[in-house]
Short mmCIF file of C-alpha atoms in Angstrom, two decimals:
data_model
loop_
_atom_site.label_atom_id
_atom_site.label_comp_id
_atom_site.label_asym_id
_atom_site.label_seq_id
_atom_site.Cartn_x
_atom_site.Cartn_y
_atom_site.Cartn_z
CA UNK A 1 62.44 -77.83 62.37
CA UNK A 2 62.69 -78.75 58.61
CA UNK A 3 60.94 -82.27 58.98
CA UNK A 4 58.34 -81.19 61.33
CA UNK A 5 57.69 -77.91 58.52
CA UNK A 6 57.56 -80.54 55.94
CA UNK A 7 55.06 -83.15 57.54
CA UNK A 8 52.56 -79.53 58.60
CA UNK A 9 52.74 -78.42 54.76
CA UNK A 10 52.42 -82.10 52.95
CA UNK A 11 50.01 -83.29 55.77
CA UNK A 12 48.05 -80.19 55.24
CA UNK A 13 48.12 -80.79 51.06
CA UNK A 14 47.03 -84.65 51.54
CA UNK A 15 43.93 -83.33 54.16
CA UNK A 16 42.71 -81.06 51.85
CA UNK A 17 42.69 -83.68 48.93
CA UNK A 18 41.47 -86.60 51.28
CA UNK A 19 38.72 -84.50 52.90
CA UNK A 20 37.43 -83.02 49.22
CA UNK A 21 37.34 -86.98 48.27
CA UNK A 22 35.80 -88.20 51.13
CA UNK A 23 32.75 -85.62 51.33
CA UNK A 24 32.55 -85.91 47.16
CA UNK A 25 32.21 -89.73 47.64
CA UNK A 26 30.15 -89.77 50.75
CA UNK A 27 27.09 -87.36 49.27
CA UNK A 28 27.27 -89.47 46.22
CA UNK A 29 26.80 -92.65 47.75
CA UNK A 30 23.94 -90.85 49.52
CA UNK A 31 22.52 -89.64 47.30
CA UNK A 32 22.36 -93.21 45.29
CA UNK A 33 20.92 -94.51 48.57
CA UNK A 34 18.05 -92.43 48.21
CA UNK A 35 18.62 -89.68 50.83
CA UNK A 36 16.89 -86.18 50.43
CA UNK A 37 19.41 -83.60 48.48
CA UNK A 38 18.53 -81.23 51.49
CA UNK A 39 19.40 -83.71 54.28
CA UNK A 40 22.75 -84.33 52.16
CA UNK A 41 23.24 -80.45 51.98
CA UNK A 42 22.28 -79.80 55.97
CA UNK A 43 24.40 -83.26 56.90
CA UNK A 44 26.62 -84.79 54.69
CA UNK A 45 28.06 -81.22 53.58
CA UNK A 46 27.93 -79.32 55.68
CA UNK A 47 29.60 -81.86 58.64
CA UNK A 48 31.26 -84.25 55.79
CA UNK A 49 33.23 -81.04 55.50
CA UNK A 50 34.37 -81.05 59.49
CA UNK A 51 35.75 -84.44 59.04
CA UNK A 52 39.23 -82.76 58.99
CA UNK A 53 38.68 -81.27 62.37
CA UNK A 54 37.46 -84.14 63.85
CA UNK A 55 39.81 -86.77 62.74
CA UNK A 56 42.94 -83.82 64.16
CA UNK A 57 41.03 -83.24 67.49
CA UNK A 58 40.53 -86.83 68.26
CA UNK A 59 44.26 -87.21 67.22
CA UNK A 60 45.60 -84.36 69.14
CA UNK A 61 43.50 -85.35 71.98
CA UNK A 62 44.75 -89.06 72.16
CA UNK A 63 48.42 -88.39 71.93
CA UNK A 64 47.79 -86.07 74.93
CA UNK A 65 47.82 -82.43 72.90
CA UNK A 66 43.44 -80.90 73.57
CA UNK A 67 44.76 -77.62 73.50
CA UNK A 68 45.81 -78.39 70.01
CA UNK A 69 41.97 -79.93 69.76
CA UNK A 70 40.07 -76.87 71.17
CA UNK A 71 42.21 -74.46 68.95
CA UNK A 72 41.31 -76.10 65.90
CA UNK A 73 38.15 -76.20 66.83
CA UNK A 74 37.61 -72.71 67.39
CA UNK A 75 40.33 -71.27 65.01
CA UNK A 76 38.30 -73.31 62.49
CA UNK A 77 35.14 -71.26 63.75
CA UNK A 78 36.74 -68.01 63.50
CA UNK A 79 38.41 -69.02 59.99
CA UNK A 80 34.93 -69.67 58.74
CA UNK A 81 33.14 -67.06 59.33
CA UNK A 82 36.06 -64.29 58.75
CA UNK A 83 38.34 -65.86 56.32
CA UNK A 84 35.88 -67.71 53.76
CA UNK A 85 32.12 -66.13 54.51
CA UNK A 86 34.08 -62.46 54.40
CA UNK A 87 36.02 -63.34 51.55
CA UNK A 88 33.43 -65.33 49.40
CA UNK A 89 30.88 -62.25 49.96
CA UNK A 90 33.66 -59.74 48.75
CA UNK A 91 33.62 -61.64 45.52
CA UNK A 92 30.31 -62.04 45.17
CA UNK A 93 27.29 -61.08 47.91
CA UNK A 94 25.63 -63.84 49.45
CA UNK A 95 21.93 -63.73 49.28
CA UNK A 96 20.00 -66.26 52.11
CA UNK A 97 17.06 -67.81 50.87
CA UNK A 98 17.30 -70.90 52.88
CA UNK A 99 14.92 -71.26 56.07
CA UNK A 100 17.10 -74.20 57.23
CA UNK A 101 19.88 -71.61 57.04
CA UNK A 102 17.86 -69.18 58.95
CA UNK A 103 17.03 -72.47 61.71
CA UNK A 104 20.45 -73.21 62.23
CA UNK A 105 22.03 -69.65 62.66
CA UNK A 106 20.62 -69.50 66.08
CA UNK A 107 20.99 -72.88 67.29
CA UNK A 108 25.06 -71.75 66.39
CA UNK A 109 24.45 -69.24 68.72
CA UNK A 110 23.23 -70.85 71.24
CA UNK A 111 25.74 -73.75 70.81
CA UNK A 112 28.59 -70.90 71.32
CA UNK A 113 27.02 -69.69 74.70
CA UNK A 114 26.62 -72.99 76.31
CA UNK A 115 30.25 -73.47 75.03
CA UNK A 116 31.24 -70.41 77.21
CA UNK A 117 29.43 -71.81 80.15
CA UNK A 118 31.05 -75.17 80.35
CA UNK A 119 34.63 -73.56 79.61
CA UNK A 120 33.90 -71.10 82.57
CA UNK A 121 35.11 -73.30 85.87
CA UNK A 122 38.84 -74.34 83.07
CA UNK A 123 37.91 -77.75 82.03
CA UNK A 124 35.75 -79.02 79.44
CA UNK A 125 35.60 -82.49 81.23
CA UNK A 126 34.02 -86.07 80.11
CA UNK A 127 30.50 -85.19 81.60
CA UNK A 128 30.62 -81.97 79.42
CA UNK A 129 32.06 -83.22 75.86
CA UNK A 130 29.16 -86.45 76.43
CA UNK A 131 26.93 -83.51 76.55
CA UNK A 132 28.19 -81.63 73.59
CA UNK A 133 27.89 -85.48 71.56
CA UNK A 134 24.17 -85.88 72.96
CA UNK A 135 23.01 -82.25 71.55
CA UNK A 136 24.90 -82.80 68.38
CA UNK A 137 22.92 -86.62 68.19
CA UNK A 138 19.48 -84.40 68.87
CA UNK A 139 20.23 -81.85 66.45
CA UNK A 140 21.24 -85.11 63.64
CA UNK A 141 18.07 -86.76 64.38
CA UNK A 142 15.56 -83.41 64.40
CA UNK A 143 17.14 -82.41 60.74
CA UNK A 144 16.57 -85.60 59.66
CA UNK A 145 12.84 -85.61 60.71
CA UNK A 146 12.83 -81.88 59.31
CA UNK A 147 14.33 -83.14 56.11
CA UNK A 148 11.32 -84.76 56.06
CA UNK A 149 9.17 -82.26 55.81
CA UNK A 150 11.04 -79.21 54.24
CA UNK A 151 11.73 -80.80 51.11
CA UNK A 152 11.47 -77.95 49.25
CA UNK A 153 14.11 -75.42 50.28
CA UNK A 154 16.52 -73.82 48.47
CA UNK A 155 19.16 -75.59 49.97
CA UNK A 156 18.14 -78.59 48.68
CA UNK A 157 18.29 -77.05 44.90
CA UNK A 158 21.47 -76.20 45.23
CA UNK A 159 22.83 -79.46 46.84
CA UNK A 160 21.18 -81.44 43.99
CA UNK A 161 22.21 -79.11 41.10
CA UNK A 162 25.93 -80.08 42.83
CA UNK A 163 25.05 -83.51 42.82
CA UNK A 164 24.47 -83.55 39.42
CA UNK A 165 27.77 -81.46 38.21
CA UNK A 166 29.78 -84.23 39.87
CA UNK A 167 28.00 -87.49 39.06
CA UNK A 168 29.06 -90.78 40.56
CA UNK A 169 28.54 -94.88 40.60
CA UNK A 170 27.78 -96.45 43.71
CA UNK A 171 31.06 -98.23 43.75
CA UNK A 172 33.08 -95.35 42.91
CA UNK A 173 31.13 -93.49 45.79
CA UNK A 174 31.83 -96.04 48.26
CA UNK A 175 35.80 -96.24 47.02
CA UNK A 176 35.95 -92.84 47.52
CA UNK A 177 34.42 -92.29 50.56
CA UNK A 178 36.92 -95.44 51.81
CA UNK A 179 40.01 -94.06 50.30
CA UNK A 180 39.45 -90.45 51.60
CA UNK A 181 38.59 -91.70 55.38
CA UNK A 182 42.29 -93.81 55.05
CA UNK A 183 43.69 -90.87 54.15
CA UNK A 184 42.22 -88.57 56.96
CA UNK A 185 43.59 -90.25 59.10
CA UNK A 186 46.96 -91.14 58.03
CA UNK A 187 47.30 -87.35 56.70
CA UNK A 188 46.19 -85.82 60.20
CA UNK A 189 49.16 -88.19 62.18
CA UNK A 190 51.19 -86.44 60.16
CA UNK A 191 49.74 -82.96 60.48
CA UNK A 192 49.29 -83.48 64.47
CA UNK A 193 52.85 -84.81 64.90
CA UNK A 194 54.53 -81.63 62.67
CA UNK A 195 52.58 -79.32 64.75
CA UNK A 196 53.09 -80.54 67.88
CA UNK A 197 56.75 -80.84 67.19
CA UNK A 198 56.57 -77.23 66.15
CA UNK A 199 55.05 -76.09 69.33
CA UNK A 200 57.72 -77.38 71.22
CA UNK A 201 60.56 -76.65 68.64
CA UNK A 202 59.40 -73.01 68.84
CA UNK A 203 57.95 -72.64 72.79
CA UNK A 204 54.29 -72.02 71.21
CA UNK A 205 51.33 -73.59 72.75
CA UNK A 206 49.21 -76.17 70.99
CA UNK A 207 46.79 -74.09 71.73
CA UNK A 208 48.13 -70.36 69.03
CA UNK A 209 49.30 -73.76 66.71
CA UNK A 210 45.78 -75.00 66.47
CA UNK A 211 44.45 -71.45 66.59
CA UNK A 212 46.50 -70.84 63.36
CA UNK A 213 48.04 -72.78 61.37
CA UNK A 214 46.35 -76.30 61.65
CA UNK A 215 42.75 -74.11 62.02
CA UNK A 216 42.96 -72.81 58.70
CA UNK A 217 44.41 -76.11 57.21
CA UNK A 218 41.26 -77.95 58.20
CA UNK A 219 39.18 -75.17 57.53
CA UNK A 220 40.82 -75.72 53.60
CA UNK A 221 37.96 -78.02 52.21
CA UNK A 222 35.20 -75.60 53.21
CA UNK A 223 36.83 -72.95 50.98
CA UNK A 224 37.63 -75.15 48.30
CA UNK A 225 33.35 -75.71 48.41
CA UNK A 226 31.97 -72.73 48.92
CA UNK A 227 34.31 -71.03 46.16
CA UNK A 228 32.73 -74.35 44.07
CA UNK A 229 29.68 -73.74 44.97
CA UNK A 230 29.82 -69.82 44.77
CA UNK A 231 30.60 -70.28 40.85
CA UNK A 232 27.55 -72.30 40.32
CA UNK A 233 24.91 -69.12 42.16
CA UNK A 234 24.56 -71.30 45.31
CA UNK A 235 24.59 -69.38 47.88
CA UNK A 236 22.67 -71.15 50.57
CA UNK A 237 25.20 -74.26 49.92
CA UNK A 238 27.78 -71.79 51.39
CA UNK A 239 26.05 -70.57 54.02
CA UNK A 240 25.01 -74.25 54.76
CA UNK A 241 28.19 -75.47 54.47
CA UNK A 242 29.96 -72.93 57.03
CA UNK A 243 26.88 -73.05 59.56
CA UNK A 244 26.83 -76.87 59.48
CA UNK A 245 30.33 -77.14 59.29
CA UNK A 246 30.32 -74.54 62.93
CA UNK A 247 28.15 -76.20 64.63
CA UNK A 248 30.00 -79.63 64.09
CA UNK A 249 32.85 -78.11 65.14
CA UNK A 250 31.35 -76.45 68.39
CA UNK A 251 29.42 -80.01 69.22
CA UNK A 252 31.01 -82.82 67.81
CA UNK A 253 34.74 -81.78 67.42
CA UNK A 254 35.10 -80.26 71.15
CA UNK A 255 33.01 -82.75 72.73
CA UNK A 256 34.73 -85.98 71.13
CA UNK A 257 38.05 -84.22 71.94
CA UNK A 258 36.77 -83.61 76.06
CA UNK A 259 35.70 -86.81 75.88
CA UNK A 260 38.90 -88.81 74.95
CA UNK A 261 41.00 -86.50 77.15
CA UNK A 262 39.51 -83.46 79.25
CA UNK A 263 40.71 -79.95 77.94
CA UNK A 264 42.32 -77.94 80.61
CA UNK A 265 40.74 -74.31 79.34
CA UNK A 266 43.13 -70.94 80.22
CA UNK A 267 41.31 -67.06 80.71
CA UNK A 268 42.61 -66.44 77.52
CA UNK A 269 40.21 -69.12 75.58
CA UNK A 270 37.28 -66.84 76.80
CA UNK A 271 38.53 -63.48 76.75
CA UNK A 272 40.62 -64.03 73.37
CA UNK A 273 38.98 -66.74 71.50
CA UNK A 274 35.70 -67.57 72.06
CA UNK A 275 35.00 -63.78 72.31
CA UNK A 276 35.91 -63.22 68.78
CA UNK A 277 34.03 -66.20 67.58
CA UNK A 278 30.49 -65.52 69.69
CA UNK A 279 31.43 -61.81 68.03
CA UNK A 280 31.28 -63.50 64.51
CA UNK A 281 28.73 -65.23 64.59
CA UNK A 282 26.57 -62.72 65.37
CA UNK A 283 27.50 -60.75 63.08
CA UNK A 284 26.68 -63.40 60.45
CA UNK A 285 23.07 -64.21 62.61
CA UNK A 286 22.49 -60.13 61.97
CA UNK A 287 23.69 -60.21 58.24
CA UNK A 288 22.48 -63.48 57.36
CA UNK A 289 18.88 -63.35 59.34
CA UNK A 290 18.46 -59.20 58.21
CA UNK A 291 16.66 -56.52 60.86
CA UNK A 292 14.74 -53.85 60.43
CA UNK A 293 12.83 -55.07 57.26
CA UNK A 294 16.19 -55.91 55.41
CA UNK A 295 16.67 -59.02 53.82
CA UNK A 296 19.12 -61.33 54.67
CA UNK A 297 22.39 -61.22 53.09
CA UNK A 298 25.96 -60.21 52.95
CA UNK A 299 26.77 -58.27 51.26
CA UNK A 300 30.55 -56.94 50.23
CA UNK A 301 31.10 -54.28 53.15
CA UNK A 302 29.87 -57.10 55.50
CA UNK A 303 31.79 -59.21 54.02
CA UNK A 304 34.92 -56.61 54.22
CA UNK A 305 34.21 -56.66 58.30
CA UNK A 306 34.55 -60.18 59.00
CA UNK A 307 37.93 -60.72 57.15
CA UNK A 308 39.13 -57.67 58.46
CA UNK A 309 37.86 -59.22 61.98
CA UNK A 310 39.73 -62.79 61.39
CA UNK A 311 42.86 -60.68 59.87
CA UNK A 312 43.18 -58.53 62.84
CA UNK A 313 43.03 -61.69 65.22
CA UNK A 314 45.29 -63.04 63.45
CA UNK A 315 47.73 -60.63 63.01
CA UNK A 316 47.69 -60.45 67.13
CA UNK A 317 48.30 -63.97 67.82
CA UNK A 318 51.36 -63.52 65.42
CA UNK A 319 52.48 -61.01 67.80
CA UNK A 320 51.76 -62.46 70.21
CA UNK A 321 54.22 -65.41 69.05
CA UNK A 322 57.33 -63.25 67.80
CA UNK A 323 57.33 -60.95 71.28
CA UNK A 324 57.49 -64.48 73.42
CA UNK A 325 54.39 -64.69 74.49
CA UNK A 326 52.59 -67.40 72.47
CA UNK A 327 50.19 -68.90 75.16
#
């Protein structure tokens, strides 16, 4: 179990470093190609950020582990919205500003429903993951026509006042973006293969593995952000960032995984996981979007709930692992 311990924690390390390179050289070399800070912010960010749970899922999937894809997937949810939106807003409350914010908060929603709905006969097959890719394709191509038009948005401020704390050449951009992709990769064989080896080692599914430890892993370069971001007053660049980076993950991450290699989907899944996440997120739609004449934001006792939410869960899969029954 030593190797396999060694190859999670230095596979882990080298994702976090890769990913952080890879989205730093990617919005640069965007930006330098003339794309709209906003569309980098909504895009580039917030999915360049997801790259890590893409690049595992399609991994895990391959080699024949989607339970390991689905739970880092959806642990990756869950440690978004509980681990770094609840513990970013205890340090500082998050104010939303952002109507693009505000535009994607229920299209999360509604991509968490439909996620229920193809889980519910046990498989998410072929048909449904090519589905999942051709609403994440539509959703790409309206926010780039929207980009467009809502030029303006706070969102955008922030992503170009980031833009221009971290200045870069073209050529370093494209290096960069090269070198961090290379590294994905090779760091997520690793990752995958530790895991995996765990799982076994251990009698844990791939499934409380990717739930856990390789979820919050991946989820890694969206903290490192938002914390870099929440130092600078952006607050819609966090919000952005975890939204986008959800809705990636629901769409792109699931659906490429189903694709490559169906995912055979237990009771659990529902009644466990995607519970807690379509729980989450609505929370952050009713903080986020405000009611009753409140504005939206999240504030610190919000922000209290959701990591208490996302400790408690985790807390019960651990338990769920040390009295046998890690399924």
């Amino acid at each position: 179990m030593i190797l396999p311990a060694v190859a999670v924690v230095a596979g882990l390390v080298l994702l976090v470093w890769s990913a952080e390179r890879f989205v730093g050289g990617a919005a640069a070399t965007s930006a330098r190609f003339g794309i709209s800070p906003l569309l980098i912010g909504m895009l580039v960010i917030g999915f360049g950020t997801s790259a890590p749970e893409l690049v595992v899922s399609a991994l895990a999937a391959g080699q024949g582990n989607p339970g390991l894809a689905l739970g880092n997937a959806y642990g990756s949810n869950i440690a978004n919205i509980g681990l770094i939106l609840g513990l970013v807003a205890l340090i500082s409350p998050l104010a939303v500003n952002s109507a693009v914010v505000r535009r994607e908060l229920p299209l999360l929603g509604g991509a968490t429903l439909l996620s229920a709905l193809l889980m519910w006969g046990g498989v998410v097959g072929r048909p449904e993951g090519t589905l999942l890719l051709v609403l994440l394709a539509a959703f790409i191509g309206s926010s780039i026509f929207r980009a467009r038009r809502d030029g303006a948005d706070p969102l955008a401020t922030d992503t170009a006042e980031s833009l221009a704390e971290h200045p870069m050449s073209m050529s370093a951009g494209l290096a960069w973006t090269g070198i961090g992709l290379v590294l994905l990769v090779i760091s997520s064989r690793i990752l995958v293969w530790g895991a995996v080896a765990i799982a076994q080692g251990f009698g844990v599914s791939d499934l409380i593995i990717g739930l856990t430890v390789v979820a919050v892993g991946t989820s890694l370069p969206e903290l490192a952000s938002s914390v870099s971001a929440l130092r600078r007053g952006e607050h819609d660049l966090v919000l952005g960032n975890v939204v986008g980076s959800n809705l990636f993950n629901t769409l792109g991450v699931v659906g490429l995984a189903a694709v490559i290699q169906p995912i055979q989907v237990g009771t659990e899944v529902l009644l466990r996981d995607w519970s807690l996440m379509a729980a989450m997120t609505l929370l952050l739609a009713v903080f986020a979007l405000g009611w009753r004449g409140r504005e939206g934001r999240i504030n610190r006792l919000e922000g209290a709930v959701l990591l208490i939410m996302y400790l408690t869960y985790t807390a019960w899969l651990v338990r769920l692992v040390l009295s046998g029954g890690g399924s």
